[in-house]
XYZ file of C-alpha atoms in Angstrom:
690
model
C -48.073 -10.554 -55.556
C -50.777 -13.134 -57.485
C -53.889 -13.632 -55.483
C -57.062 -15.833 -55.944
C -59.215 -14.135 -53.308
C -60.450 -17.329 -50.956
C -64.190 -18.035 -51.233
C -65.465 -19.298 -47.623
C -62.992 -21.955 -46.915
C -62.131 -22.658 -50.647
C -59.039 -20.953 -52.479
C -60.412 -21.391 -56.065
C -60.730 -25.360 -56.527
C -58.588 -25.854 -53.090
C -60.701 -26.519 -50.032
C -58.336 -24.976 -46.945
C -58.787 -25.172 -43.162
C -56.340 -23.238 -40.926
C -53.708 -26.048 -40.218
C -52.074 -26.721 -36.817
C -49.232 -24.101 -36.068
C -46.486 -27.207 -35.384
C -44.416 -28.540 -36.359
C -43.296 -26.020 -39.334
C -42.681 -27.398 -42.657
C -45.007 -29.564 -44.914
C -46.882 -32.611 -42.682
C -48.938 -34.913 -44.247
C -52.021 -35.199 -42.600
C -54.980 -37.453 -42.464
C -56.895 -35.511 -45.440
C -54.025 -33.429 -47.036
C -50.886 -31.869 -46.273
C -50.177 -29.218 -43.309
C -47.895 -26.163 -44.715
C -46.508 -24.027 -41.553
C -44.111 -21.067 -41.722
C -43.687 -18.058 -39.282
C -42.265 -14.400 -39.841
C -42.358 -11.912 -38.107
C -41.921 -9.352 -40.683
C -44.263 -10.603 -43.224
C -47.463 -8.502 -44.154
C -49.085 -11.356 -45.829
C -48.102 -14.706 -46.879
C -49.017 -17.030 -49.875
C -48.607 -20.488 -50.174
C -47.242 -21.620 -53.994
C -47.409 -25.209 -55.533
C -45.801 -26.717 -58.587
C -45.669 -29.808 -60.042
C -42.237 -31.404 -60.393
C -39.835 -30.263 -63.331
C -43.029 -27.631 -64.628
C -41.609 -23.818 -64.228
C -44.822 -22.272 -63.660
C -46.723 -22.670 -60.717
C -50.333 -24.822 -60.420
C -51.690 -22.484 -57.381
C -51.146 -19.869 -55.738
C -52.931 -19.906 -52.228
C -52.499 -16.439 -49.999
C -53.045 -17.275 -46.149
C -56.780 -16.067 -44.743
C -55.874 -13.683 -42.075
C -58.068 -16.054 -39.544
C -54.839 -18.920 -40.712
C -52.320 -16.974 -38.776
C -51.592 -17.042 -34.920
C -48.796 -14.952 -34.065
C -46.283 -14.813 -36.129
C -47.431 -18.407 -37.852
C -49.020 -18.953 -41.031
C -50.543 -22.204 -41.172
C -52.998 -23.747 -43.805
C -53.926 -27.469 -44.572
C -55.038 -28.031 -48.337
C -57.343 -30.571 -48.089
C -56.952 -33.629 -50.384
C -53.384 -32.741 -52.298
C -50.839 -35.815 -52.813
C -47.379 -34.955 -51.933
C -46.605 -36.893 -54.970
C -44.721 -35.029 -57.519
C -45.731 -32.114 -55.130
C -43.282 -29.094 -54.589
C -44.054 -25.787 -52.780
C -42.492 -22.443 -51.780
C -43.794 -19.105 -50.118
C -44.424 -15.231 -51.529
C -43.840 -13.449 -48.816
C -44.730 -9.029 -48.591
C -43.666 -7.363 -45.683
C -41.512 -4.256 -45.021
C -38.872 -3.256 -46.900
C -40.038 -5.683 -49.702
C -39.155 -4.620 -53.082
C -42.525 -5.863 -55.146
C -40.662 -8.772 -56.772
C -42.497 -11.916 -56.684
C -39.689 -13.981 -55.368
C -40.589 -17.769 -53.951
C -38.917 -18.066 -50.766
C -37.633 -21.754 -49.540
C -39.492 -23.150 -46.699
C -36.564 -22.902 -43.924
C -38.014 -26.308 -42.294
C -38.231 -28.270 -45.859
C -37.266 -31.689 -45.619
C -36.062 -32.277 -49.324
C -35.303 -30.312 -52.024
C -36.380 -32.844 -54.703
C -34.900 -30.966 -57.919
C -31.677 -31.165 -56.178
C -31.114 -34.751 -56.680
C -28.548 -34.274 -60.122
C -24.775 -33.669 -58.750
C -23.680 -30.667 -60.762
C -26.393 -29.425 -62.341
C -26.332 -25.661 -62.034
C -29.633 -23.582 -60.764
C -31.251 -21.624 -64.047
C -30.683 -18.190 -63.350
C -33.693 -17.461 -65.262
C -35.618 -19.584 -62.521
C -37.598 -17.417 -59.888
C -37.545 -20.315 -57.323
C -34.610 -22.990 -57.966
C -34.520 -24.010 -54.677
C -38.281 -26.328 -54.498
C -39.296 -27.775 -51.234
C -40.940 -31.414 -51.628
C -43.055 -33.002 -49.085
C -41.543 -36.220 -47.656
C -43.712 -39.036 -46.031
C -42.277 -40.395 -42.673
C -42.581 -44.382 -41.836
C -39.237 -45.568 -42.274
C -38.767 -48.824 -40.467
C -35.819 -48.657 -37.743
C -36.307 -52.536 -36.533
C -34.804 -52.798 -33.526
C -32.088 -49.604 -34.059
C -30.655 -48.553 -31.033
C -27.307 -45.801 -30.725
C -24.294 -47.600 -29.770
C -23.632 -44.959 -26.785
C -19.740 -45.741 -27.239
C -18.075 -44.165 -23.747
C -16.801 -40.874 -25.420
C -13.063 -41.433 -24.692
C -13.386 -44.740 -26.514
C -14.280 -43.032 -30.041
C -12.054 -43.452 -33.145
C -13.464 -40.708 -35.313
C -13.193 -40.991 -39.040
C -13.999 -38.232 -41.035
C -15.352 -38.690 -44.538
C -16.921 -37.196 -47.751
C -20.207 -38.843 -48.859
C -19.516 -38.106 -52.601
C -15.731 -38.490 -52.434
C -15.578 -41.949 -50.731
C -17.458 -43.913 -53.412
C -17.454 -41.661 -56.663
C -14.374 -43.059 -57.697
C -14.929 -45.892 -60.251
C -12.679 -48.248 -58.450
C -14.750 -48.416 -55.096
C -16.649 -50.836 -56.766
C -20.321 -49.826 -55.339
C -23.679 -49.796 -57.076
C -24.492 -46.357 -56.203
C -21.158 -44.786 -56.274
C -21.153 -41.042 -54.659
C -24.073 -41.624 -52.450
C -25.323 -42.376 -49.223
C -26.178 -46.069 -50.299
C -22.230 -46.246 -51.788
C -20.974 -45.487 -48.435
C -23.274 -48.069 -46.655
C -21.710 -50.462 -48.949
C -17.976 -49.687 -47.472
C -18.925 -50.361 -44.090
C -17.626 -53.875 -43.929
C -14.172 -51.815 -44.553
C -14.814 -49.227 -42.002
C -15.616 -52.262 -39.353
C -12.425 -54.087 -40.304
C -10.543 -50.754 -40.373
C -11.262 -50.664 -36.628
C -13.286 -46.827 -36.270
C -16.222 -46.554 -34.407
C -17.243 -43.173 -35.506
C -17.660 -41.952 -38.867
C -17.871 -38.013 -38.804
C -19.896 -36.826 -42.461
C -18.582 -33.667 -43.780
C -21.950 -31.787 -44.925
C -24.801 -33.742 -45.918
C -27.511 -31.048 -45.308
C -28.668 -29.659 -48.714
C -26.140 -27.135 -50.162
C -25.707 -26.108 -53.733
C -22.581 -27.781 -55.237
C -22.536 -24.924 -58.047
C -22.359 -22.240 -56.535
C -18.739 -21.709 -57.051
C -18.450 -18.694 -60.273
C -14.608 -20.035 -60.282
C -13.028 -21.858 -62.808
C -9.524 -24.055 -63.059
C -7.479 -21.557 -64.439
C -5.281 -24.485 -66.718
C -8.170 -26.751 -67.835
C -10.805 -24.155 -67.780
C -13.094 -26.673 -65.844
C -15.621 -25.570 -63.606
C -15.025 -25.579 -59.879
C -17.508 -26.647 -57.423
C -18.186 -26.180 -53.678
C -17.546 -29.885 -53.134
C -17.304 -29.874 -49.476
C -20.467 -28.384 -49.079
C -20.123 -25.685 -45.964
C -22.526 -23.554 -47.380
C -25.824 -24.802 -46.084
C -29.505 -24.049 -48.347
C -31.672 -26.561 -46.306
C -30.416 -26.855 -42.597
C -33.628 -29.907 -42.579
C -32.951 -31.689 -45.797
C -30.196 -34.644 -46.404
C -28.391 -33.894 -49.970
C -30.682 -34.797 -52.609
C -27.688 -35.568 -54.955
C -26.635 -38.016 -52.098
C -29.089 -40.336 -51.942
C -33.385 -40.127 -50.303
C -33.713 -39.309 -46.494
C -34.081 -43.076 -46.461
C -31.207 -43.969 -48.044
C -29.458 -41.851 -45.225
C -31.878 -43.736 -42.578
C -30.482 -47.158 -44.022
C -26.818 -45.676 -43.629
C -27.564 -44.816 -40.070
C -28.942 -48.202 -39.209
C -26.436 -50.126 -40.693
C -23.511 -48.344 -38.850
C -25.256 -48.987 -35.730
C -25.731 -52.727 -36.525
C -22.012 -52.980 -36.864
C -21.226 -50.898 -33.583
C -20.425 -47.647 -35.112
C -21.728 -44.317 -34.681
C -22.515 -41.150 -37.202
C -21.822 -37.703 -36.560
C -22.862 -34.761 -38.938
C -20.294 -32.249 -39.461
C -23.202 -29.347 -39.491
C -22.574 -25.751 -40.871
C -25.220 -23.689 -38.713
C -22.556 -20.357 -38.355
C -23.758 -19.009 -41.997
C -26.458 -19.777 -44.918
C -25.877 -19.922 -48.509
C -27.773 -16.396 -49.001
C -24.249 -14.659 -48.305
C -23.907 -10.805 -48.105
C -26.601 -8.030 -49.583
C -25.141 -9.347 -53.141
C -25.742 -12.904 -52.722
C -29.142 -15.009 -53.572
C -32.514 -14.338 -51.589
C -33.238 -17.939 -50.974
C -35.511 -18.402 -47.173
C -34.345 -16.517 -44.850
C -33.359 -12.859 -45.852
C -36.923 -12.418 -47.381
C -38.711 -14.198 -44.173
C -36.848 -12.012 -41.356
C -33.806 -10.899 -41.919
C -32.866 -9.125 -38.837
C -33.981 -12.080 -36.706
C -32.176 -14.781 -38.726
C -28.265 -12.644 -39.528
C -26.127 -10.291 -37.114
C -26.408 -6.778 -39.156
C -24.181 -3.898 -38.201
C -25.690 -0.526 -37.060
C -26.484 0.206 -40.905
C -27.998 -3.125 -41.597
C -25.039 -4.550 -43.311
C -24.110 -8.118 -42.427
C -21.493 -9.042 -39.989
C -19.121 -11.791 -41.383
C -17.807 -14.172 -38.811
C -17.755 -16.963 -41.130
C -15.858 -15.756 -44.105
C -18.794 -16.187 -46.350
C -21.109 -13.286 -46.065
C -22.968 -13.613 -43.198
C -23.092 -15.090 -39.337
C -26.436 -16.773 -38.300
C -27.614 -14.992 -35.600
C -27.783 -17.054 -32.473
C -28.558 -14.380 -30.048
C -32.033 -14.302 -31.558
C -34.669 -16.328 -29.946
C -36.509 -17.041 -33.154
C -32.999 -17.933 -34.820
C -32.034 -19.858 -31.521
C -34.988 -22.023 -31.510
C -34.983 -22.990 -35.619
C -31.191 -24.452 -35.209
C -32.375 -26.417 -32.041
C -35.094 -27.634 -34.147
C -32.743 -28.541 -36.838
C -30.411 -30.648 -34.342
C -33.048 -32.449 -32.724
C -34.797 -33.393 -35.915
C -31.519 -35.192 -36.822
C -31.250 -36.743 -34.071
C -35.263 -37.931 -33.641
C -35.429 -38.670 -37.792
C -32.136 -39.837 -38.400
C -30.990 -41.359 -35.152
C -27.801 -39.321 -35.971
C -25.257 -39.767 -32.600
C -23.951 -36.215 -32.602
C -22.364 -32.983 -34.192
C -19.276 -31.551 -35.179
C -20.125 -27.602 -35.726
C -18.252 -25.631 -38.380
C -16.392 -22.268 -37.029
C -18.548 -22.740 -33.642
C -16.943 -19.897 -32.185
C -19.382 -17.740 -34.682
C -22.086 -19.000 -32.308
C -20.921 -17.363 -29.305
C -20.651 -14.372 -30.481
C -22.821 -11.352 -29.140
C -25.093 -8.998 -31.396
C -21.764 -6.836 -31.617
C -19.713 -9.487 -32.170
C -18.313 -9.306 -28.817
C -17.550 -13.069 -27.781
C -19.829 -13.851 -25.021
C -18.762 -15.666 -21.622
C -22.587 -17.707 -21.741
C -23.581 -18.072 -25.361
C -27.437 -18.404 -25.465
C -27.686 -21.276 -28.469
C -24.392 -23.185 -26.730
C -25.739 -23.377 -23.499
C -29.233 -24.194 -24.816
C -27.659 -27.601 -26.808
C -25.669 -28.366 -24.041
C -28.951 -28.544 -21.817
C -31.425 -29.737 -24.855
C -32.973 -32.780 -23.530
C -33.403 -34.423 -26.637
C -29.525 -33.953 -27.105
C -28.190 -34.969 -24.269
C -27.016 -38.291 -25.521
C -25.409 -37.194 -28.394
C -21.543 -36.093 -28.799
C -21.057 -32.111 -29.679
C -17.602 -31.536 -30.591
C -16.657 -27.656 -32.022
C -14.798 -26.108 -34.004
C -13.427 -23.771 -31.576
C -12.562 -20.930 -33.644
C -14.027 -18.800 -36.700
C -13.196 -16.843 -39.841
C -12.333 -13.472 -37.925
C -9.673 -14.767 -35.869
C -11.719 -15.841 -32.455
C -9.853 -18.584 -31.582
C -11.079 -20.917 -28.422
C -9.381 -23.855 -28.176
C -9.242 -24.672 -24.333
C -11.552 -22.063 -23.437
C -14.715 -22.272 -25.674
C -17.932 -22.558 -23.516
C -18.489 -26.492 -22.662
C -21.176 -26.391 -20.327
C -19.936 -29.993 -19.220
C -21.084 -31.221 -22.855
C -18.748 -29.853 -25.737
C -15.286 -31.196 -26.954
C -13.193 -29.394 -29.608
C -10.864 -30.112 -32.267
C -8.246 -29.550 -30.671
C -5.793 -27.621 -33.256
C -2.700 -27.512 -30.681
C -2.405 -30.918 -30.779
C -2.631 -30.877 -34.889
C 0.503 -28.401 -34.375
C 2.277 -29.782 -31.811
C 2.272 -33.008 -33.243
C 3.507 -31.617 -36.814
C 6.047 -29.483 -35.113
C 7.415 -32.679 -33.036
C 6.926 -35.011 -36.030
C 9.343 -32.447 -38.360
C 12.024 -32.308 -35.780
C 11.600 -28.495 -34.934
C 13.120 -27.522 -31.695
C 11.343 -26.868 -28.746
C 8.419 -29.416 -29.044
C 8.971 -31.868 -26.876
C 7.000 -30.785 -23.838
C 4.600 -29.364 -26.029
C 3.646 -33.155 -27.623
C 3.888 -34.432 -24.001
C 0.967 -32.541 -22.850
C -0.985 -33.595 -25.884
C -0.342 -37.146 -25.239
C -1.521 -37.033 -22.284
C -4.814 -35.439 -23.256
C -3.974 -31.663 -22.988
C -4.761 -31.394 -19.571
C -3.667 -27.536 -19.746
C -6.500 -26.836 -21.786
C -9.382 -29.597 -20.627
C -8.241 -29.829 -17.213
C -11.157 -30.963 -15.126
C -13.193 -31.546 -18.382
C -11.619 -34.999 -19.212
C -9.645 -36.122 -22.054
C -12.491 -36.759 -24.244
C -12.937 -32.989 -24.695
C -9.955 -32.945 -26.899
C -10.536 -34.395 -30.442
C -7.002 -35.340 -31.143
C -6.086 -34.961 -35.427
C -3.083 -34.473 -37.702
C -4.619 -33.695 -40.761
C -9.044 -33.095 -41.589
C -10.582 -32.290 -44.745
C -9.412 -28.211 -44.463
C -5.750 -28.852 -45.222
C -3.036 -31.024 -46.438
C -3.702 -34.869 -46.559
C -1.364 -37.136 -44.172
C 0.458 -38.009 -47.745
C 1.131 -34.476 -48.601
C 1.684 -33.274 -45.293
C 4.943 -35.342 -46.002
C 5.673 -34.290 -49.303
C 4.939 -30.846 -49.467
C 6.609 -28.083 -47.830
C 4.235 -25.441 -49.484
C 0.651 -25.747 -50.648
C 0.005 -25.658 -54.850
C -3.741 -24.291 -54.683
C -3.387 -22.773 -58.204
C -5.955 -24.932 -59.630
C -8.487 -23.488 -57.406
C -8.266 -20.116 -59.414
C -7.266 -17.682 -56.336
C -3.471 -17.386 -57.716
C -2.375 -19.783 -54.796
C -3.554 -17.214 -52.424
C -6.532 -19.362 -51.010
C -5.489 -22.007 -48.063
C -3.580 -22.154 -45.310
C 0.069 -21.096 -45.131
C 0.808 -22.281 -41.625
C 0.879 -25.925 -42.364
C 4.292 -27.180 -40.478
C 4.408 -29.851 -43.344
C 8.129 -31.382 -44.418
C 8.702 -32.628 -47.879
C 11.694 -35.036 -46.521
C 14.175 -33.812 -48.988
C 11.867 -33.235 -52.475
C 9.070 -31.296 -53.038
C 5.877 -33.529 -54.364
C 6.397 -36.735 -56.922
C 10.009 -38.052 -56.183
C 11.870 -41.584 -57.582
C 14.171 -41.405 -54.684
C 13.812 -44.514 -52.536
C 15.412 -42.636 -49.692
C 13.125 -39.957 -49.414
C 9.850 -42.212 -50.046
C 11.106 -44.475 -47.137
C 11.637 -41.377 -45.444
C 8.238 -40.339 -46.287
C 6.761 -43.904 -45.069
C 7.817 -43.756 -41.668
C 6.798 -40.318 -41.465
C 3.450 -40.751 -42.304
C 3.676 -43.885 -39.149
C 4.961 -41.903 -36.608
C 1.943 -39.441 -37.263
C -0.401 -42.327 -37.207
C 1.335 -44.200 -34.090
C 1.216 -40.802 -32.024
C -2.294 -40.019 -32.822
C -3.529 -42.843 -32.034
C -1.259 -43.734 -28.843
C -2.564 -40.409 -27.143
C -5.247 -39.495 -24.664
C -8.402 -37.966 -26.110
C -10.375 -38.909 -29.317
C -8.278 -39.411 -32.294
C -9.726 -38.650 -35.684
C -8.594 -39.972 -39.054
C -9.181 -38.352 -42.219
C -10.317 -41.029 -44.689
C -7.585 -41.903 -47.168
C -4.682 -40.804 -44.990
C -4.803 -44.605 -44.319
C -4.499 -45.706 -47.926
C -1.909 -42.938 -48.500
C -4.235 -40.541 -50.654
C -2.615 -37.248 -51.865
C -3.996 -34.095 -53.409
C -0.726 -33.295 -55.262
C -0.158 -30.643 -52.206
C -3.632 -28.760 -52.768
C -4.221 -27.664 -48.923
C -7.570 -26.238 -49.518
C -9.494 -28.866 -52.239
C -12.941 -27.296 -51.216
C -13.887 -27.193 -54.951
C -12.371 -30.114 -56.793
C -15.070 -32.659 -57.714
C -12.685 -35.663 -59.443
C -9.799 -37.400 -59.571
C -7.995 -34.999 -56.964
C -10.702 -35.752 -54.076
C -12.124 -38.815 -55.062
C -10.768 -41.466 -52.932
C -8.916 -44.043 -55.261
C -9.416 -47.501 -54.250
C -7.366 -48.926 -56.470
C -4.254 -51.195 -56.002
C -1.796 -49.196 -57.298
C -3.082 -45.876 -55.910
C -3.666 -47.559 -52.588
C -0.915 -48.407 -50.056
C -1.676 -51.620 -48.897
C 1.290 -51.875 -46.082
C 0.108 -48.360 -44.333
C -3.693 -49.934 -44.377
C -2.411 -52.684 -42.264
C -0.266 -50.671 -40.046
C -3.128 -48.480 -39.618
C -5.355 -51.377 -38.604
C -2.841 -52.817 -36.189
C -2.425 -49.470 -34.549
C -6.271 -48.874 -33.872
C -6.597 -52.704 -32.903
C -3.856 -51.823 -30.481
C -5.362 -48.764 -29.192
C -8.420 -50.605 -28.880
C -7.143 -53.571 -26.773
C -5.116 -51.048 -24.191
C -7.322 -49.367 -22.008
C -4.605 -47.288 -20.726
C -4.576 -45.523 -24.338
C -8.323 -44.433 -23.867
C -8.790 -43.192 -20.729
C -12.059 -41.087 -19.423
C -9.815 -38.941 -16.783
C -6.566 -37.398 -17.153
C -3.875 -37.806 -14.788
C -3.958 -36.076 -11.526
C -1.694 -34.005 -10.591
C -0.745 -36.019 -7.652
C -0.541 -38.995 -9.637
C -3.911 -40.030 -8.999
C -5.673 -41.509 -11.709
C -6.631 -44.399 -14.125
C -3.181 -44.028 -15.277
C 0.232 -43.843 -14.213
C 2.204 -41.560 -16.600
C 5.924 -41.585 -16.132
C 8.300 -39.739 -18.691
C 11.830 -40.844 -19.780
C 14.672 -40.064 -21.941
C 17.901 -42.216 -22.822
C 17.654 -43.278 -18.964
C 14.409 -44.112 -16.992
C 12.871 -41.540 -15.519
C 15.267 -38.547 -17.060
C 12.922 -36.948 -19.631
C 15.354 -34.237 -21.441
C 12.279 -31.012 -22.127
C 15.192 -28.743 -23.150
C 14.729 -26.585 -26.562
C 17.450 -29.274 -28.442
C 15.757 -32.260 -27.725
C 14.037 -34.403 -30.494
C 13.514 -37.602 -28.152
C 9.908 -38.362 -25.877
C 9.732 -41.147 -23.881
C 6.934 -42.040 -21.771
C 5.529 -45.326 -19.849
C 1.676 -45.704 -19.632
C 1.054 -48.134 -16.655
C -2.804 -49.146 -15.606
C -4.688 -51.407 -14.406
C -4.936 -55.372 -15.551
C -6.350 -56.238 -19.096
C -7.302 -59.577 -20.710
C -4.775 -61.108 -22.069
C -2.060 -59.091 -21.163
C -1.906 -58.942 -17.411
C -0.991 -55.620 -15.961
C -1.705 -52.811 -18.501
C 1.639 -51.215 -19.414
C 2.795 -49.627 -22.820
C 6.031 -47.617 -23.665
C 6.293 -45.342 -26.647
C 9.621 -43.534 -28.039
C 9.600 -41.487 -30.618
C 12.745 -40.146 -32.063
C 12.789 -37.265 -34.260
C 16.341 -36.320 -34.607
C 18.134 -37.701 -37.739
C 20.733 -39.683 -35.800
C 19.536 -42.891 -34.228
C 19.639 -43.233 -30.014
C 19.912 -46.052 -27.739
C 17.204 -46.088 -24.757
C 17.373 -47.812 -21.581
C 14.042 -49.172 -20.808
C 12.001 -48.655 -17.493
C 12.354 -51.518 -15.245
C 9.148 -53.952 -15.386
C 7.187 -55.822 -12.353
C 7.982 -59.475 -11.749
C 6.866 -61.819 -14.077
C 6.655 -59.576 -16.905
C 9.204 -58.270 -20.135
C 8.931 -56.077 -22.818
C 7.439 -56.972 -26.312
C 7.196 -54.677 -29.307
C 4.341 -53.727 -30.876
C 5.769 -51.574 -33.474
C 8.805 -49.827 -34.728
C 8.418 -47.356 -37.167
C 11.948 -48.241 -38.686
C 11.626 -51.796 -38.824
C 10.971 -53.252 -42.432
C 7.812 -54.901 -40.547
C 6.676 -51.601 -38.424
C 3.849 -53.481 -36.743
C 2.362 -56.871 -35.818
C -1.158 -57.597 -35.154
C -2.181 -56.915 -31.469
C -1.238 -60.354 -29.757
C 1.682 -61.105 -31.713
C 4.310 -58.768 -30.134
C 7.533 -60.183 -30.085
C 10.017 -60.153 -27.174
C 12.628 -56.978 -27.533
C 16.325 -58.510 -28.188
C 17.545 -56.722 -25.004
C 15.327 -56.216 -22.052
C 17.214 -53.279 -20.944
C 18.155 -51.423 -23.887
C 16.301 -50.365 -26.869
C 17.577 -49.218 -30.237
C 15.345 -46.297 -31.788
C 16.018 -45.410 -35.547
C 16.333 -42.063 -36.940
C 12.846 -39.685 -37.137
C 10.978 -42.808 -35.991
C 8.752 -44.552 -33.397
C 8.704 -47.439 -31.202
C 6.024 -48.859 -28.907
C 6.294 -51.694 -26.502
C 3.558 -53.514 -24.171
C 4.435 -55.649 -21.255
C 3.367 -59.450 -21.297
C 3.567 -61.913 -19.370
C 7.670 -63.171 -19.184
C 6.741 -66.726 -19.379
C 4.739 -66.672 -22.594
C 6.352 -68.269 -25.699
C 7.664 -65.879 -28.159
C 4.919 -66.377 -30.309
C 2.350 -63.713 -29.110
């Protein structure tokens, strides 16, 4: 370690004094900057200062012994300016290999050297992830969280770069927070009220060593599920204030913002990975280790964050609080959240301390908490994730039930019926909002590809097509991939609309993947995590966007929002009690067919009166048989008649809510092959121009 012995309260030319231990990280104070970092295993610690763009440090300032309080090293460097300053820490401790390796501050608020997307770190640079000091003082104005009731959320999952990086997006700052902010009017008009961003906590997009075997182009960690900085917005997406402006803009339009956070592991990997921060500060505190000191791997990336250790747990809680208080985010989706509920030996815990602490935290009380209720080591907790009355879950069983039904697989009708009413078998007593329903997400096929491919086509990922899920429940509708066959194309269009309509008419919280409303394809790649280009960027051009599908999606979202019977807060009770009366039907009213051979599901939802419609009644018939079917409609109360909102077999598959048209025969309804029809009850005396 390079040392400059302190003289009194000076270290070389720098005037220093003991700093406040809290908050951790680098904080501007009245007369300089306070640096605070903790480590139980360190025997000595030094602050290393750099100027931006200069490899060699300008100073190395050892923490004098009396600057340490407990395990916290804190020092105020008087007169130091944040402008052009970067910093890190040198640590000496037990097991140290003697290498002068500068570690990143776990509480770093920024990594200014990562502002250029796609610039790989210099392997000869001993400190490629330098922290920066961030000034606070953003003017939030009258910003206030929308506080949308959970059961009314409509989530839109998006990748910051992919959403606007394509030249056709025509934004001023493509691929950034600012670019996404320019598209807020599009999101508002689409009708979603909650945007979930794929990882924006600092990651290294260049840490993927693979290349496309066909083009030899480098591959990336494009999605970002490998966190480097837990408190820092990704610099290549913009400044911290750019993200704040995006949040403020979304809030002003009545939309919430969720962050997809990766807390289950870090970018350090296993013993073969780089030492960036945690490994050098307190390896045993931050990571789950085996008896012989190896890394337990429940994340599929080499390590697992140790949610059982109080130090690591406090760090993660500080992280979540920071994003809520400093960025006003409205909630989180937790990647591989089940990994955070394992005990020290990997056994799933009945009462995981971190998950309980998050649920009970006063700062986090009002934010949305969504678990990806499984991990990479086979733990699957959909319906059984420890929820503490707070946690919702990505409902993988909803996805699979809908996909299987959509294909016309036998024995799927009963399962889908359960999923349509909020999966009470999984979330009884917790409410439908505990179920985040989805057909597609970033991890898997796009919706267009779900109806265009039987098999994954991941050769460009450089892993011999071995990566990505093999259990997709997809169907190509008669031809694999691109085709000019009009019948195949028409069926794909219908299947796409069927999926969206079922999703948006289901109890629970629907989540759409960005671009599915435009017909985006990844050419059959169901694991496009490594591609930064045309395959993953959203093409906004008229040739790529399906205007009819976009219109249909808008109509379906608007219809959901107009009908409270579709977004209820509680499940229908076993005895029929609840906010909605649900009745199941077949070709005859009240005679559902639950047999394995059945491919027709019909349901009527009947709720309280709603403005513009009177009594809120919705009827849905979904036929996944290859032949048409005629259903007899249930009777309506006096003074009401059936009107059609959507029929995916029709040339005009939907109308804007309020413009539903009376059905030709009030008693019988034709339902085309592989199609979905949705009706609503309207006053019988209204003109047919609704």
